[in-house]
Short mmCIF file of C-alpha atoms in Angstrom, two decimals:
data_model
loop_
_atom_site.label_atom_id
_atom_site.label_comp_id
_atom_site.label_asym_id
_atom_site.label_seq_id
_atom_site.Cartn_x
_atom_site.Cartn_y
_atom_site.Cartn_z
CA UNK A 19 76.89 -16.61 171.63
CA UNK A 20 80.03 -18.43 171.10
CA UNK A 21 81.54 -17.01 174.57
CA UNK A 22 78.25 -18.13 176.17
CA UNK A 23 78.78 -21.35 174.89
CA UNK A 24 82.31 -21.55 176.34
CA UNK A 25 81.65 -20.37 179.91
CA UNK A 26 78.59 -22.85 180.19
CA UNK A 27 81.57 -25.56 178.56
CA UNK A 28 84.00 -24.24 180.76
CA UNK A 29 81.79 -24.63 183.73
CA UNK A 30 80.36 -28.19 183.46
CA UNK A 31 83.53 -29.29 183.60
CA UNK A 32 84.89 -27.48 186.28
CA UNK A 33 81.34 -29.12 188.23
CA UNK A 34 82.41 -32.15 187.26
CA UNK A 35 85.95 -32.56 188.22
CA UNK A 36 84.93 -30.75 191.44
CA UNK A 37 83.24 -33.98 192.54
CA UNK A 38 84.56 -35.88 195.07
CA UNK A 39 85.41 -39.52 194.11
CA UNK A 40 83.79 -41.98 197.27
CA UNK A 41 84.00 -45.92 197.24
CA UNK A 42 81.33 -47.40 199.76
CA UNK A 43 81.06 -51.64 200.29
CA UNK A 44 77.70 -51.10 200.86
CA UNK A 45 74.37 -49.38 198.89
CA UNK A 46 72.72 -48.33 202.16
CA UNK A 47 76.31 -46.62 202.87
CA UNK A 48 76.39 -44.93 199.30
CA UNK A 49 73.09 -43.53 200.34
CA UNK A 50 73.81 -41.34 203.01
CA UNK A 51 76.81 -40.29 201.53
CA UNK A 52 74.78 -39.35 198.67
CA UNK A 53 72.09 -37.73 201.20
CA UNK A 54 75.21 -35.70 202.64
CA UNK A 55 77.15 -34.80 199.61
CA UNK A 56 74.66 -34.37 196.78
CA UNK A 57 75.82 -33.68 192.95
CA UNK A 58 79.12 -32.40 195.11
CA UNK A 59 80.16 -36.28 195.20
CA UNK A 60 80.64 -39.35 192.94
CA UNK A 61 80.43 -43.07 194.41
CA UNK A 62 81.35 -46.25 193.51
CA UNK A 63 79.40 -49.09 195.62
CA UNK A 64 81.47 -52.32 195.47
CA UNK A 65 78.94 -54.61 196.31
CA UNK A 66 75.89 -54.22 194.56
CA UNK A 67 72.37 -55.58 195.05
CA UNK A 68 72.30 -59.55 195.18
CA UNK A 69 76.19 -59.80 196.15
CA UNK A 70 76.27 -61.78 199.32
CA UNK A 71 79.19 -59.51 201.33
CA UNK A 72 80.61 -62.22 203.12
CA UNK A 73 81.31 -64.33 200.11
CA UNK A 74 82.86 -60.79 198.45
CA UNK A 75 86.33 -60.38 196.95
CA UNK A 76 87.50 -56.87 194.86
CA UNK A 77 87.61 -57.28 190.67
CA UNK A 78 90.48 -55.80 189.21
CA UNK A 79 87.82 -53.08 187.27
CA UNK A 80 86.64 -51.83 191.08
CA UNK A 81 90.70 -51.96 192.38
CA UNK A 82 91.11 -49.45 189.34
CA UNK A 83 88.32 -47.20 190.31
CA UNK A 84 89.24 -46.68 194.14
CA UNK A 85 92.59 -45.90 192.55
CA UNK A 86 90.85 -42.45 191.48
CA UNK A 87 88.82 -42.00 194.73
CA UNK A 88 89.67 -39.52 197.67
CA UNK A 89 87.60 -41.64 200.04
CA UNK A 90 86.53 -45.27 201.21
CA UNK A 91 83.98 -45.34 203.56
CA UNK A 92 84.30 -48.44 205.93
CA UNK A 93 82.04 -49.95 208.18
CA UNK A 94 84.08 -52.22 210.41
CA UNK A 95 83.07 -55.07 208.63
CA UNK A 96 85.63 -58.60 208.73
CA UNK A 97 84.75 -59.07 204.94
CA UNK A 98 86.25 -55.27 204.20
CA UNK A 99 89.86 -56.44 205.22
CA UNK A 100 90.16 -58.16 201.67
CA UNK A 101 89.81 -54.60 200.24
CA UNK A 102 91.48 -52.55 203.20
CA UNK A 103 94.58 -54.82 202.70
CA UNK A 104 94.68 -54.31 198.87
CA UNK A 105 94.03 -50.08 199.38
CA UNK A 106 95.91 -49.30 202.33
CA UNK A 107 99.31 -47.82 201.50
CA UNK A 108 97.38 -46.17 197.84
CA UNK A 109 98.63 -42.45 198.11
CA UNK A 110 95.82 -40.35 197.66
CA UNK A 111 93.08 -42.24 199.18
CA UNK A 112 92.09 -41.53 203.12
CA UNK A 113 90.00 -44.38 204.73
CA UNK A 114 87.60 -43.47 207.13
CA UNK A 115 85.97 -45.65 209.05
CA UNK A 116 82.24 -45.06 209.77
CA UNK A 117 81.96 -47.42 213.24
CA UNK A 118 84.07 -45.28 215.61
CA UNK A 119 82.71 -44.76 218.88
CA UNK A 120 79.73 -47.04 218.11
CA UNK A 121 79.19 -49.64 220.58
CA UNK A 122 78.88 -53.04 218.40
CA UNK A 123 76.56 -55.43 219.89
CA UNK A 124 77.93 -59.00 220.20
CA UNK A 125 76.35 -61.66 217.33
CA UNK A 126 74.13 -64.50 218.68
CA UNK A 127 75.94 -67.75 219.94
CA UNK A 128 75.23 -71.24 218.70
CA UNK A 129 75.33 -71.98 223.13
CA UNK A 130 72.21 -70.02 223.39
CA UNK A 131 70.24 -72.95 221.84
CA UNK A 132 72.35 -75.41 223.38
CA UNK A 133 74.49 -76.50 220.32
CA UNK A 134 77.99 -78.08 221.22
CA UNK A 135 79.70 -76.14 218.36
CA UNK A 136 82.69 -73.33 219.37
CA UNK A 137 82.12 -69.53 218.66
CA UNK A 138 84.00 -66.22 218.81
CA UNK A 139 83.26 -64.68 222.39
CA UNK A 140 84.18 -61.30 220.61
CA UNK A 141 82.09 -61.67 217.06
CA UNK A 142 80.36 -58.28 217.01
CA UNK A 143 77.53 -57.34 214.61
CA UNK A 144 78.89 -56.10 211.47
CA UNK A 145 74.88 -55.25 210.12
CA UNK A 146 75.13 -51.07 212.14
CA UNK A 147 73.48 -49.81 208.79
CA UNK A 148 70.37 -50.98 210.86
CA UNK A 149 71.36 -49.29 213.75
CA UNK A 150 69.38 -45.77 214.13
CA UNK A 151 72.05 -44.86 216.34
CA UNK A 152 75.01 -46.03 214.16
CA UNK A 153 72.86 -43.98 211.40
CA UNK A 154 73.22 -40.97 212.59
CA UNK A 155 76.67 -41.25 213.78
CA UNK A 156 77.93 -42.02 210.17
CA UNK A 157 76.04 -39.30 208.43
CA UNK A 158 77.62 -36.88 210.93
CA UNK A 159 80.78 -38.50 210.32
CA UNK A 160 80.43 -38.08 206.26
CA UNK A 161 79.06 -34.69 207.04
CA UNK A 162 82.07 -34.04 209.03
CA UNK A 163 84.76 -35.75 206.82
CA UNK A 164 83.01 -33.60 202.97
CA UNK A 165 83.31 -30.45 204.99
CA UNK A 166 86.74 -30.73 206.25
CA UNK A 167 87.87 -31.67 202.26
CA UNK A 168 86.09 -29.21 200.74
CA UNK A 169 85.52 -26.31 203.33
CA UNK A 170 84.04 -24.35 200.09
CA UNK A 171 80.67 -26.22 200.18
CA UNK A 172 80.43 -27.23 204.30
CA UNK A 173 77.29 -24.98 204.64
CA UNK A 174 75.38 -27.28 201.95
CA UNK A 175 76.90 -30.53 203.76
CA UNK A 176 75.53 -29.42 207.36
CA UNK A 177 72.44 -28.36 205.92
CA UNK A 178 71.86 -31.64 203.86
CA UNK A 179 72.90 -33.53 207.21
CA UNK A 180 69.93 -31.30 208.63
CA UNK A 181 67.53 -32.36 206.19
CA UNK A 182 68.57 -35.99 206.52
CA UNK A 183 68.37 -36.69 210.13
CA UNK A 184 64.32 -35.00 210.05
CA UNK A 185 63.94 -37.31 207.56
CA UNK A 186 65.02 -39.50 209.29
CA UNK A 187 63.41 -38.85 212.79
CA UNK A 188 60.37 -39.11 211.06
CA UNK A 189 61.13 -42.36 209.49
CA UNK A 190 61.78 -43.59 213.18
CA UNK A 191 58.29 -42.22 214.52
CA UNK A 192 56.67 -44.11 211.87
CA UNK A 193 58.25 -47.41 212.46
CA UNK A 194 57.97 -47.13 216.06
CA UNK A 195 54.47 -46.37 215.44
CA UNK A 196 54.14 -49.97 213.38
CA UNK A 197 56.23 -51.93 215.84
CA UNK A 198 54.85 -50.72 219.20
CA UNK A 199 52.65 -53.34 219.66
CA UNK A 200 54.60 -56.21 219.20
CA UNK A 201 57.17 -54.88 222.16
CA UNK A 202 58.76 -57.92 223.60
CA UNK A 203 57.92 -60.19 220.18
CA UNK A 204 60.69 -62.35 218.65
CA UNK A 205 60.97 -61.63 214.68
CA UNK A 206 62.34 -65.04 213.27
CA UNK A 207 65.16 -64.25 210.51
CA UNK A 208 67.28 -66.77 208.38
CA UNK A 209 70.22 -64.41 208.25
CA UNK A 210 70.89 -62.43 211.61
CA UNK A 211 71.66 -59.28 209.92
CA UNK A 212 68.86 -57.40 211.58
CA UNK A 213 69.59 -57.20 215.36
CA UNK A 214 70.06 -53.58 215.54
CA UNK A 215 66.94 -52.81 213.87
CA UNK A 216 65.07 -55.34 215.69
CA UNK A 217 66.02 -54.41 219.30
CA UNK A 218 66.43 -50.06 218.83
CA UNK A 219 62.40 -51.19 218.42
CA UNK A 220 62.35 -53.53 221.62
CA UNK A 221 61.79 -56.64 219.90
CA UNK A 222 63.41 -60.11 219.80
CA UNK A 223 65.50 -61.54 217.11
CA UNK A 224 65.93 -65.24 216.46
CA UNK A 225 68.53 -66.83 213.96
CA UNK A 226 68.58 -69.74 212.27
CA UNK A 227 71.76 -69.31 210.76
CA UNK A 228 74.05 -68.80 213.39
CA UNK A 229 78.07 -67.93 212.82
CA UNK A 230 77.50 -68.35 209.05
CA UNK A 231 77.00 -72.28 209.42
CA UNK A 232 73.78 -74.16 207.88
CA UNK A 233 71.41 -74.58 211.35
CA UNK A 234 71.56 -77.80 212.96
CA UNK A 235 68.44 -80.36 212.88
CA UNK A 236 68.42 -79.78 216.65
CA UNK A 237 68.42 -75.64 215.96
CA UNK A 238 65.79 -75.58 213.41
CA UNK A 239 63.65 -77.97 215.90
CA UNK A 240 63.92 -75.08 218.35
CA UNK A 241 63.56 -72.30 215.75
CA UNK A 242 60.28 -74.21 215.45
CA UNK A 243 59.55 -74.83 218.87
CA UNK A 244 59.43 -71.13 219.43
CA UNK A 245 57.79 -69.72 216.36
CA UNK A 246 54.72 -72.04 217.44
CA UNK A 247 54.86 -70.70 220.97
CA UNK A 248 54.72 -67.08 219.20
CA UNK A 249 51.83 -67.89 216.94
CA UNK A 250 54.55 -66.47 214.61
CA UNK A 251 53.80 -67.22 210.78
CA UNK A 252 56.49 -65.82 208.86
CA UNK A 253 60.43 -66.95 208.69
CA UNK A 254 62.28 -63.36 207.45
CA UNK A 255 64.84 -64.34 204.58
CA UNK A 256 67.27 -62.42 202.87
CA UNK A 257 67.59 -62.17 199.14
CA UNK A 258 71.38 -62.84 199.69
CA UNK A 259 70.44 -66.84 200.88
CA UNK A 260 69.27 -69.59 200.63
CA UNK A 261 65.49 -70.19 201.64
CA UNK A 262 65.91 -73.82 201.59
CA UNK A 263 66.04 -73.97 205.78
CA UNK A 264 63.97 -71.28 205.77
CA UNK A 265 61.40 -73.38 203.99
CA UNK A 266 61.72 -76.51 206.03
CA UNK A 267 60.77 -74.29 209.50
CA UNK A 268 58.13 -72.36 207.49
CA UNK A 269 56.83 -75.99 206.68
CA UNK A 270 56.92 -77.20 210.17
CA UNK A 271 54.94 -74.03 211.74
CA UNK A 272 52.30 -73.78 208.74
CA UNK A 273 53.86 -70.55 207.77
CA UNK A 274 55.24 -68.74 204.92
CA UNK A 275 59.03 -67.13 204.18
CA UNK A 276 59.14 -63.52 203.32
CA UNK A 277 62.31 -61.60 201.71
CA UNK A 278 63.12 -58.74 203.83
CA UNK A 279 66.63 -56.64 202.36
CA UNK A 280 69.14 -55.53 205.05
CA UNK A 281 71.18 -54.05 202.18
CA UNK A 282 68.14 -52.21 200.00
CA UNK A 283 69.92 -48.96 199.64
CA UNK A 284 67.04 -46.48 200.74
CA UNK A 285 67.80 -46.90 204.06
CA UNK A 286 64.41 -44.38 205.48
CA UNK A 287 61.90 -46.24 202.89
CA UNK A 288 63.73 -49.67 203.82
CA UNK A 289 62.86 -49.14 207.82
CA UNK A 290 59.17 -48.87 206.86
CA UNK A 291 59.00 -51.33 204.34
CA UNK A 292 60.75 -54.01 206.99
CA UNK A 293 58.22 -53.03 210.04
CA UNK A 294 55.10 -53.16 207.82
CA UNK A 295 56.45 -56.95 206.85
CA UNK A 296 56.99 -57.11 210.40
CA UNK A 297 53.84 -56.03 211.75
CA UNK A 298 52.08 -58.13 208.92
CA UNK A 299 53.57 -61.33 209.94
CA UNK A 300 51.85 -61.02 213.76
CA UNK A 301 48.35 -60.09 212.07
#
């Protein structure tokens, strides 16, 4: 009994230090590497649930935990180079970043609405989390990167990315199933964090927060302009913002604001749960 005892001991440990140690930035990342990897992997997500990413900077508790991890897994995104600048030369620690060979699209531009405010010609969209495309690249990639560590255990991590992307395919057949009539429909959003999502489903997204500054009373007169012309009702915010301008357009068009999450973790459940708000705000 003892030796049984010992051997079960013996190997819970030996599970447990098998782990690999992962650091994401983002719970929608930490998802699909936990889709990929399984009880094979351990992760760390540095910004949790009601952290506003752009606004982000590393505690000294999360610098000591990627100490101990074997992977960070980036997105590309300007508000990681605060963390990629304090991790880069850590022995130990390989970065790999999830937005290679994904085409970024380029963010919105104040000029489109006729504001006489500069912008970066070459902002891209940091949000790919949203992108179906950019969603199956990186679980490939994570797929890719667990097997080649841990060549032991690639049969479970091609067969979990298997089982992830028919989930996923089905998740896509049921949102394209909510959003196919409203083709060609602009979705009005405080935050403009959901372009990816918005146009792998053919439909239209208009910011009223544009390059991370407050909209302009000449903006949010055109943000209403067009919502009316839509017969829209509904101003998308994220729980990350302020609803404040949000409100005031919502006021102007009779309408309501409704919290849509681009960083809910669940990414399949989260693509649903965003057309069905979608679809309900054209009812």
């Amino acid at each position: 009994m003892k030796n049984l005892f010992f051997i079960l001991t013996f190997l819970l440990i030996s599970s447990t230090q098998a782990q690999i140690n992962i650091i994401t930035s983002i719970e929608p990342v930490t998802f699909l590497v936990e889709e990929i990897g399984k009880n094979l992997v351990a992760t760390t997500t540095l910004i949790g649930q009601g952290k506003d990413p752009h606004t982000y900077t590393p505690s000294p508790e999360q610098i000591k935990k990627i100490s101990t991890a074997q992977f960070y897994f980036a997105i590309g995104a300007q508000f990681e180079s605060i963390i990629l600048n304090k991790i880069n030369s850590q022995k130990g620690l390989s970065i790999i970043m999830l937005d290679q060979n994904f085409k970024k699209r380029k963010m919105e531009s104040s000029h489109d609405h006729g504001d006489k405010q500069g912008h970066n010609e070459n902002e891209f969209d940091p949000h790919i989390w949203l992108s179906p495309i950019a969603i199956n690249n990186m679980a490939e990639i994570i797929a890719s990167t667990l097997s080649k560590h841990d060549p032991n255990n690639q049969p479970t991590y091609q067969k979990n990315l298997v089982n992830f992307k028919s989930q996923f395919n089905q998740t896509i057949t049921v949102t394209n199933q909510l959003l196919a009539p409203l083709k060609g429909k602009k979705v009005f959003v405080f935050h403009p964090a959901f372009g990816y999502f918005l146009n792998a489903f053919d439909l239209l997204q208009e910011a009223i927060e544009l390059e991370g500054k407050s909209p302009s009373p000449k903006h949010i007169a055109h943000i209403i302009k067009q919502a009316k012309e839509d017969k829209t009702k509904v101003i998308f915010v994220s729980p990350q913002f302020s609803t404040k301008a949000a409100q005031t357009i919502a006021d102007g068009i009779k309408g309501e604001v409704v919290s849509i999450n681009p960083l809910e973790k669940n990414v399949l459940k989260n693509f649903i749960d965003m057309a069905n708000a979608i679809k309900k705000a054209y009812e």
